[in-house]
Short mmCIF file of N, CA and C in Angstrom, two decimals:
data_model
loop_
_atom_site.label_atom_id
_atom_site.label_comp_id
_atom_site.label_asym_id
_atom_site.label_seq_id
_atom_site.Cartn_x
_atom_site.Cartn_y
_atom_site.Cartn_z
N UNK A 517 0.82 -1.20 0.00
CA UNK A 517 0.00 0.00 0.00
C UNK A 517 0.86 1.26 0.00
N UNK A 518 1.99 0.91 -0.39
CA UNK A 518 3.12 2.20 -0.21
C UNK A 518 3.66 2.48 0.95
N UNK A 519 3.19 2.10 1.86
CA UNK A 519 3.44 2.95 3.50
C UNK A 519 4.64 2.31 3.76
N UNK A 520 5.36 3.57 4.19
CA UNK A 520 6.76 3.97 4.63
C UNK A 520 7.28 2.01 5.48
N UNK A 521 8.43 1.82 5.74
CA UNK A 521 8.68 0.60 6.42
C UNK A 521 8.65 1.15 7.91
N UNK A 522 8.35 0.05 8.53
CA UNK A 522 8.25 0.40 10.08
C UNK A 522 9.41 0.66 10.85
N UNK A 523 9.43 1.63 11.71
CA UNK A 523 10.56 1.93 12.23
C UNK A 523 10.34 1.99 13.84
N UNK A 524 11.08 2.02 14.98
CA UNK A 524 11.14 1.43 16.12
C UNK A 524 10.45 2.72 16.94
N UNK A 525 10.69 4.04 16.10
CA UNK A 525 10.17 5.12 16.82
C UNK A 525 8.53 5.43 17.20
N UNK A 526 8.17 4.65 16.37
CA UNK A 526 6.45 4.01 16.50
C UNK A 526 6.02 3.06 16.59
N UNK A 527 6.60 2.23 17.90
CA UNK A 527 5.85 1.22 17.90
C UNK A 527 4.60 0.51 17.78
N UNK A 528 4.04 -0.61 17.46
CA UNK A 528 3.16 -1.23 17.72
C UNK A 528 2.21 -1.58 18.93
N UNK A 529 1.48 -1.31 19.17
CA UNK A 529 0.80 -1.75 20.65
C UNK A 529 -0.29 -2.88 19.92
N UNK A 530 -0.56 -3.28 21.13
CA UNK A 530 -1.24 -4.96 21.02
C UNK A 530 -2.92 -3.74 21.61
N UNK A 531 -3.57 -4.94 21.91
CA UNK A 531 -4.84 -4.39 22.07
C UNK A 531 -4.97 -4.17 23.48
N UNK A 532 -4.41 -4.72 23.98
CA UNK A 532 -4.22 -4.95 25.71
C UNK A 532 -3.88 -3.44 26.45
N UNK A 533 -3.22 -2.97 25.34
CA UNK A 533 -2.48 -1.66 26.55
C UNK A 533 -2.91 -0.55 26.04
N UNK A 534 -4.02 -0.62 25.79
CA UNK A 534 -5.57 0.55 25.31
C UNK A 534 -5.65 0.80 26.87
N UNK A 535 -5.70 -0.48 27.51
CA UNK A 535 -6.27 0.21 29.34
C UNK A 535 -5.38 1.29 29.65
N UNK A 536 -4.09 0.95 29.42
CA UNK A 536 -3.43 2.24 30.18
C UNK A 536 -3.22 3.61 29.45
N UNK A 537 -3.52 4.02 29.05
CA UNK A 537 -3.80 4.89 28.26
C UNK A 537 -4.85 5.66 29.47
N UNK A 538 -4.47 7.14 29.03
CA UNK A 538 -5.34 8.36 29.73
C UNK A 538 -6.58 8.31 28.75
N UNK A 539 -6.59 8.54 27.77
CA UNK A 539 -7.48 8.71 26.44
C UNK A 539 -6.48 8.11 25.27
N UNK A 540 -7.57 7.81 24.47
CA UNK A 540 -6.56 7.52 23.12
C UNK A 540 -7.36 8.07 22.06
N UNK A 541 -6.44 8.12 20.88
CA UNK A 541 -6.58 9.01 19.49
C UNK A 541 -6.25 8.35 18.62
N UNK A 542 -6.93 7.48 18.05
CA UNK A 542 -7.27 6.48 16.92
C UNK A 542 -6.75 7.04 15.44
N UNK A 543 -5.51 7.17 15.24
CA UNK A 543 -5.25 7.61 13.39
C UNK A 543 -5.57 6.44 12.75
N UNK A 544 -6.12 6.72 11.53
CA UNK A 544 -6.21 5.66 10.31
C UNK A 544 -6.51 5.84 9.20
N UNK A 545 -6.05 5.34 8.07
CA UNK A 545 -6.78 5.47 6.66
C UNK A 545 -7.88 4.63 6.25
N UNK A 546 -8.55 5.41 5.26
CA UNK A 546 -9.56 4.42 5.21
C UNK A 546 -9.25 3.83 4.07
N UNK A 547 -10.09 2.89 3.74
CA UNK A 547 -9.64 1.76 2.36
C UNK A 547 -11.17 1.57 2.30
N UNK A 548 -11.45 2.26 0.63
CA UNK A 548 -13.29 1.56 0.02
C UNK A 548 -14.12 1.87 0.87
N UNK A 549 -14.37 2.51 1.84
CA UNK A 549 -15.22 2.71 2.70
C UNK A 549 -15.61 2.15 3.65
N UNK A 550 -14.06 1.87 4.10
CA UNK A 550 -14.09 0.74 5.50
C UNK A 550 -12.52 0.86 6.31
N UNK A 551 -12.71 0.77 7.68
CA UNK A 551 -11.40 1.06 8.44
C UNK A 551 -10.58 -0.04 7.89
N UNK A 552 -9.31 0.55 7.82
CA UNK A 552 -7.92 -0.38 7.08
C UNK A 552 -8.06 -1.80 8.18
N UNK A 553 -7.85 -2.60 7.44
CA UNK A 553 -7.42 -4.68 8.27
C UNK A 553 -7.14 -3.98 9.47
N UNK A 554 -5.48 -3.31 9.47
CA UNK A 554 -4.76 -3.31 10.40
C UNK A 554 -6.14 -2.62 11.85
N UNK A 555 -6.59 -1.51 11.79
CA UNK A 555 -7.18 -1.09 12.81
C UNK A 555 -8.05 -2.19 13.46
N UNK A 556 -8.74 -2.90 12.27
CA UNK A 556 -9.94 -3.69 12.41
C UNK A 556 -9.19 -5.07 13.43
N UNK A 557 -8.51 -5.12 13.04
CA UNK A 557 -7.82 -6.16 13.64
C UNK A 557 -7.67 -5.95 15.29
N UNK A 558 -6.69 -4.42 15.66
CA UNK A 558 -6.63 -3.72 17.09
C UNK A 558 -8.17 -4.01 17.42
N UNK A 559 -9.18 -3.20 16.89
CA UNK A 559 -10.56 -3.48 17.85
C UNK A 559 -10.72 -5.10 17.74
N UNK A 560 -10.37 -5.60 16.93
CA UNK A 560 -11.31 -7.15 16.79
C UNK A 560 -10.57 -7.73 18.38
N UNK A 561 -9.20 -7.23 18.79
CA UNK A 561 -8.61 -7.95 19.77
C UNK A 561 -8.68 -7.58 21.14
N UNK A 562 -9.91 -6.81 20.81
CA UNK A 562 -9.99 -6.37 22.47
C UNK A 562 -11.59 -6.75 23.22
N UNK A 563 -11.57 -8.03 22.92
CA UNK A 563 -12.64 -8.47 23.27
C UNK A 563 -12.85 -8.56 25.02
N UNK A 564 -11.48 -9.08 25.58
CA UNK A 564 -11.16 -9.53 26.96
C UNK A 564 -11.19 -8.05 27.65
N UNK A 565 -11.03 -6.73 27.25
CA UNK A 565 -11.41 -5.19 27.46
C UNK A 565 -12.77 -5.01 27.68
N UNK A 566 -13.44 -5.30 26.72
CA UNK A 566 -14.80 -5.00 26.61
C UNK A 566 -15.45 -5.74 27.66
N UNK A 567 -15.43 -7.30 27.73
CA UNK A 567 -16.25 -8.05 28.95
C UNK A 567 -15.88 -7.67 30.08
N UNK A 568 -14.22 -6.75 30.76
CA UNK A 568 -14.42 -6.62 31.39
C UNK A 568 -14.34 -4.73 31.75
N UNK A 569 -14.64 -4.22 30.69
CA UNK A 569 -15.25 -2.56 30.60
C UNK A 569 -14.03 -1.86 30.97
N UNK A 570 -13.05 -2.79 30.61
CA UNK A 570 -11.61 -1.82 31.08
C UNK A 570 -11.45 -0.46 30.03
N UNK A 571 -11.98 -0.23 29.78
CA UNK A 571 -11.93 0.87 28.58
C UNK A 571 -13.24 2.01 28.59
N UNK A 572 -14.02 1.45 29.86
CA UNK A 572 -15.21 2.39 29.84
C UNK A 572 -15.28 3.67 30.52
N UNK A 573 -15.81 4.93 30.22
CA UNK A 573 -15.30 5.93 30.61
C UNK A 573 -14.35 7.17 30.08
N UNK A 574 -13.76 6.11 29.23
CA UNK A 574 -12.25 6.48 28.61
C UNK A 574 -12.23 7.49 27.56
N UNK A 575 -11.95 8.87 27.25
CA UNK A 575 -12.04 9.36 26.14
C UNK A 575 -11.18 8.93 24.80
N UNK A 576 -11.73 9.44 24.01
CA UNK A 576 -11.38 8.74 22.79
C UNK A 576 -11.89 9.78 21.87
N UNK A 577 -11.32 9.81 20.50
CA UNK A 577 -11.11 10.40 19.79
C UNK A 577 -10.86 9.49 18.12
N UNK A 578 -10.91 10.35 17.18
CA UNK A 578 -10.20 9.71 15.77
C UNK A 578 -9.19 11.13 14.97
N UNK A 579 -8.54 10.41 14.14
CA UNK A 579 -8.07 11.55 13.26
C UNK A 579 -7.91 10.18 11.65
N UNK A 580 -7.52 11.08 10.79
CA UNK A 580 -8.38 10.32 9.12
C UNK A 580 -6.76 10.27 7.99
N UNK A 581 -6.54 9.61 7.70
CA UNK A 581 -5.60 9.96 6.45
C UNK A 581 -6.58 9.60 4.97
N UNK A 582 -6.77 10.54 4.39
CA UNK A 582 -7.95 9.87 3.37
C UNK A 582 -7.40 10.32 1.73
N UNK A 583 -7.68 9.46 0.93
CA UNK A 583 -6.40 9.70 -0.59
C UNK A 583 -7.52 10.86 -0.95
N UNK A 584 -8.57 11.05 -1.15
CA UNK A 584 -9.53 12.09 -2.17
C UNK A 584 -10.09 12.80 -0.78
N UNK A 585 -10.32 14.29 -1.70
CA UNK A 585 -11.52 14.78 -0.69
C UNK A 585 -12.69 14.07 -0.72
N UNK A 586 -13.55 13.24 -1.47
CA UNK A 586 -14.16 12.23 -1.30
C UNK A 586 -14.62 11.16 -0.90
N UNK A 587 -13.28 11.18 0.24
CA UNK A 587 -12.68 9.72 1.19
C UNK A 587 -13.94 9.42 2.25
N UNK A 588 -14.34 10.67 2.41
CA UNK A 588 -15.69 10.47 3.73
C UNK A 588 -14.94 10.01 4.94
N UNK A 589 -14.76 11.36 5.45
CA UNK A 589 -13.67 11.43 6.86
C UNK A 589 -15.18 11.79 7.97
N UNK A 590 -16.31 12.10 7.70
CA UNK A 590 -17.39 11.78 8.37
C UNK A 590 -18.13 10.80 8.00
N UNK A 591 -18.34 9.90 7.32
CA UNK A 591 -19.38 9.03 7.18
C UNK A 591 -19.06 7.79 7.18
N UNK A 592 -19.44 6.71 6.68
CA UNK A 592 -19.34 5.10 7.40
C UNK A 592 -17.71 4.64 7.08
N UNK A 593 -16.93 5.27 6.86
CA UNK A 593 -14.98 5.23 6.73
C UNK A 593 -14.62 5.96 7.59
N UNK A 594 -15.41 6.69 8.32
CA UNK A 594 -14.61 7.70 9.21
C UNK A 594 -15.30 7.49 10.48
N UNK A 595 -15.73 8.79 10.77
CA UNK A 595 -15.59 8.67 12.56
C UNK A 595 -17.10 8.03 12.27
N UNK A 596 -18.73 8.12 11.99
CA UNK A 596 -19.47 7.64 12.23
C UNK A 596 -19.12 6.18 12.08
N UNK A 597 -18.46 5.64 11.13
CA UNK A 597 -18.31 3.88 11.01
C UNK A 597 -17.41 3.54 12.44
N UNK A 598 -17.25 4.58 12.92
CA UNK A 598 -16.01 4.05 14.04
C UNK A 598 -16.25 4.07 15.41
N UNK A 599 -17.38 5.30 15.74
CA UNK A 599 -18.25 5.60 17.13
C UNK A 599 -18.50 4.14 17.52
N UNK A 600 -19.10 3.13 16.79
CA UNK A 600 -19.68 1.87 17.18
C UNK A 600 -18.58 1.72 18.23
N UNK A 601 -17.54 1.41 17.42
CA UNK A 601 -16.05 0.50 18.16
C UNK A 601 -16.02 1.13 19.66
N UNK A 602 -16.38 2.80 19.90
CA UNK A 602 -16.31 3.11 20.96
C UNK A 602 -17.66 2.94 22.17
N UNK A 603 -18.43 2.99 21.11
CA UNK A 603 -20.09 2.73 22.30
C UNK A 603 -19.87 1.55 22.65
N UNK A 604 -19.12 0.25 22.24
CA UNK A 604 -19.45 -1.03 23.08
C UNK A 604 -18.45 -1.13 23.69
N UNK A 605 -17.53 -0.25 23.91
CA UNK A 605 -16.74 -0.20 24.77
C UNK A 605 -16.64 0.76 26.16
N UNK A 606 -17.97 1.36 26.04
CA UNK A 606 -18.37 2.88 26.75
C UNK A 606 -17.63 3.64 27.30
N UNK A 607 -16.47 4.23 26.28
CA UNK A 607 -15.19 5.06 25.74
C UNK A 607 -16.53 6.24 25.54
N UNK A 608 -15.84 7.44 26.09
CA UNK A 608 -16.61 8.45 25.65
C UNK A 608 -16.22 9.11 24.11
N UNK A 609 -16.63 9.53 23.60
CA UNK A 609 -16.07 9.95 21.97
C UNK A 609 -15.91 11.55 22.01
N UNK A 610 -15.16 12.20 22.10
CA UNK A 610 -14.26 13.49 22.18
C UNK A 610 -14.33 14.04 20.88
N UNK A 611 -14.90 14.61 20.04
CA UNK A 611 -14.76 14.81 18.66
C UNK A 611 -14.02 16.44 19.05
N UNK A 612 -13.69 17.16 17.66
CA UNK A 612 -12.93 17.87 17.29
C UNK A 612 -13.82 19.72 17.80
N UNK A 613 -15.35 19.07 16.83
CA UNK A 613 -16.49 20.26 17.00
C UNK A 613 -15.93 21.14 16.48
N UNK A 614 -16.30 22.34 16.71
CA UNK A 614 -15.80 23.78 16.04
C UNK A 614 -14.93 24.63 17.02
N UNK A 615 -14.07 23.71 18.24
CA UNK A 615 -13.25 23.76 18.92
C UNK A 615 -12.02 25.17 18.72
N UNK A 616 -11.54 24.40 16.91
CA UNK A 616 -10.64 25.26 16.55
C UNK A 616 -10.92 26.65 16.33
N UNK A 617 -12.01 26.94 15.99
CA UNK A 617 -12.85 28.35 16.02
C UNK A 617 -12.74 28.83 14.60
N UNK A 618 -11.79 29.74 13.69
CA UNK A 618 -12.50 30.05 12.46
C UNK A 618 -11.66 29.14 11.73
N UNK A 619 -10.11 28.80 11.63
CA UNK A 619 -9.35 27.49 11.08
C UNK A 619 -10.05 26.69 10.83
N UNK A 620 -11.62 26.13 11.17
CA UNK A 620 -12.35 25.13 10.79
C UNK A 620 -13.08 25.57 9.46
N UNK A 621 -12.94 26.89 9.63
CA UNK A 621 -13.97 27.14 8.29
C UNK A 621 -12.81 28.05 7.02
N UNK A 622 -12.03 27.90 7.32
CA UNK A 622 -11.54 28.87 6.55
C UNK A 622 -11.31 28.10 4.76
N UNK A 623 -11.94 28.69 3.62
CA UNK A 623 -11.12 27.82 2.24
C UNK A 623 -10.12 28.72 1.88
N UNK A 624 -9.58 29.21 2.31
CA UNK A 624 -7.90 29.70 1.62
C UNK A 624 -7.50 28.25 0.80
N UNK A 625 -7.62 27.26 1.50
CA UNK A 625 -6.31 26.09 0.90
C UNK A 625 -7.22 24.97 1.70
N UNK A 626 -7.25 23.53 0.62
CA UNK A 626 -7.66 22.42 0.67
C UNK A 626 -7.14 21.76 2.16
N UNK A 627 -8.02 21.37 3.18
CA UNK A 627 -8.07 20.49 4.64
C UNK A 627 -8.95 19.69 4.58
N UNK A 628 -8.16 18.31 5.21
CA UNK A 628 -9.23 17.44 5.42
C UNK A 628 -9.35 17.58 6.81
N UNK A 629 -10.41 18.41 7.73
CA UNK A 629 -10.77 18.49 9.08
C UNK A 629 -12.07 18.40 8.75
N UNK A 630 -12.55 18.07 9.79
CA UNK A 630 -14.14 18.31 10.45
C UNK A 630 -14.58 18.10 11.77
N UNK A 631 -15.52 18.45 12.08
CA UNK A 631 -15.34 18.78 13.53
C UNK A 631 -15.76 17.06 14.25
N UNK A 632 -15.61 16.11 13.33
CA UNK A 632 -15.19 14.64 13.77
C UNK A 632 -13.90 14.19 14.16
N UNK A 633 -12.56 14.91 13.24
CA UNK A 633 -11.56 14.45 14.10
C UNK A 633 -10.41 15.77 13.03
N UNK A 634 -9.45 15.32 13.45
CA UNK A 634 -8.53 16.16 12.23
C UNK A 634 -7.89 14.85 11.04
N UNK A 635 -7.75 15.38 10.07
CA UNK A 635 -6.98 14.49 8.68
C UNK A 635 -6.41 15.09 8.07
N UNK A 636 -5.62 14.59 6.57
CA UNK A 636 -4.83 14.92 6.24
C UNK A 636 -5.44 13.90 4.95
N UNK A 637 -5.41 14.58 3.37
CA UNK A 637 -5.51 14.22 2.37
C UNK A 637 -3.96 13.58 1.77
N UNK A 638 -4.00 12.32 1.83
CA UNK A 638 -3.01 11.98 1.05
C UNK A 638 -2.20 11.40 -0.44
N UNK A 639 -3.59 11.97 -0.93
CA UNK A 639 -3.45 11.44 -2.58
C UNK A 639 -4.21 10.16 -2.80
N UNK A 640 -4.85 9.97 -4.02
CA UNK A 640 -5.30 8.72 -4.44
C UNK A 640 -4.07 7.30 -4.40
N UNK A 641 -3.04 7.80 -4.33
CA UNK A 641 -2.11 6.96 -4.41
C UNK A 641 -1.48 6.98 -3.32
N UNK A 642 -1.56 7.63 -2.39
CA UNK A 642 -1.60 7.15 -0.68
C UNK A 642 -0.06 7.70 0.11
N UNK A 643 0.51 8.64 -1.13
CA UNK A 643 1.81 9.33 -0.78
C UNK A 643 2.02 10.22 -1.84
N UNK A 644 1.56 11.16 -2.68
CA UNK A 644 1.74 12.17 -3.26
C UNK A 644 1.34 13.56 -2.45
N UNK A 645 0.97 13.73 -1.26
CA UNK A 645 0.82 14.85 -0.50
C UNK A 645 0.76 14.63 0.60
N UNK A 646 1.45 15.69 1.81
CA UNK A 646 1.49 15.63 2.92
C UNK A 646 0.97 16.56 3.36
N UNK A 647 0.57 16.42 4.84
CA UNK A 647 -0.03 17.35 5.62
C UNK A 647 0.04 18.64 5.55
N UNK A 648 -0.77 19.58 5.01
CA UNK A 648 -0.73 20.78 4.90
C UNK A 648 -0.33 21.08 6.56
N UNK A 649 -0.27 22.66 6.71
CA UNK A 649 -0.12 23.45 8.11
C UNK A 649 -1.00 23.47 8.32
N UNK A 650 -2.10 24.10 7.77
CA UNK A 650 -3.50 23.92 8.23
C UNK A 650 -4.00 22.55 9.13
N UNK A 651 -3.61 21.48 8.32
CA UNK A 651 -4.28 20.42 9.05
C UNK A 651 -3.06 19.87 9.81
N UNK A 652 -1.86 20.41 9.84
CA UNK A 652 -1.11 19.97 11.23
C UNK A 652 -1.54 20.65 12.41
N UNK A 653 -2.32 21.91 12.28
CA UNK A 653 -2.51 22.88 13.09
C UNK A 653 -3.94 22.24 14.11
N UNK A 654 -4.47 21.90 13.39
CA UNK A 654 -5.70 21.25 13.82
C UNK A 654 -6.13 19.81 14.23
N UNK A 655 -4.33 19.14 14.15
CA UNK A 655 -4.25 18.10 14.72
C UNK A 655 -3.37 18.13 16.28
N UNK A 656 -2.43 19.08 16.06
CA UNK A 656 -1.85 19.60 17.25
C UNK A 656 -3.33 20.33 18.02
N UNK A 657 -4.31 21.01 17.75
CA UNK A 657 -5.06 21.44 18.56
C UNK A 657 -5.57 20.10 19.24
N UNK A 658 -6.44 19.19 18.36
CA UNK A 658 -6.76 18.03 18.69
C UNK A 658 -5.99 17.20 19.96
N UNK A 659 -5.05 17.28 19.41
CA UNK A 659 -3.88 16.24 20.49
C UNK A 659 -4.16 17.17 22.11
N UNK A 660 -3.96 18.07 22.01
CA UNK A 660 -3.95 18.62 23.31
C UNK A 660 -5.19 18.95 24.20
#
């Protein structure tokens, strides 16, 4: 899928150590209108979390890498297809909202934000563009 080789500075976490976590912030791309294997896989493995609600309470969040403005960084690829993963886990869902204040609305220059999470358009081919400032700006707001 093109993506960069893995390097040690980002590790991997298993599904298990979602508990310790203050909140967590879910990045992902979508693929066809469905969360990538890899994510699907993290929720599919946290079954032994859920029965025992170690995750309930917990804020939570998403952010989107999507190839087209078309990607649907709100709708069943983005954060609505993804709320589920958090309601049966009764993770509270933290969205973005109009938080950032006019940066949410501004069209000077192409962002993939919405007040579901922050993103970043990365080409139909999944590495011909990187994160504008705009939408680093509104992912650093996010994070904090």
């Amino acid at each position: 899928m093109h993506a960069p080789a893995k390097s040690d500075k980002h590790p991997v976490i298993s599904g298990k150590q979602l508990a310790d976590a203050d909140g967590i912030l879910f990045g992902f791309p979508s693929r066809f209108g469905m969360m990538a294997a890899q994510m699907k896989a993290l929720f599919d493995s946290t079954g032994g979390l859920w029965q025992t609600q170690a995750l309930a309470g917990k804020p939570a969040g998403f952010f989107f890498s999507l190839g087209t403005q078309g990607g649907g960084h709100a709708g069943g690829d983005g954060a609505h297809g993804r709320v589920s993963q958090l309601t049966h886990h009764a993770m509270v869902f933290v969205p973005v909202g109009s938080t950032f204040g006019a940066g949410m609305f501004d069209m000077d220059e192409v962002r993939c934000c919405s007040p579901y999470g922050s993103g970043t358009f990365a080409g139909a081919d999944g590495r011909s563009r990187l994160p504008s400032d705009a939408e680093l700006q509104v992912a650093v707001h996010q994070g904090s």
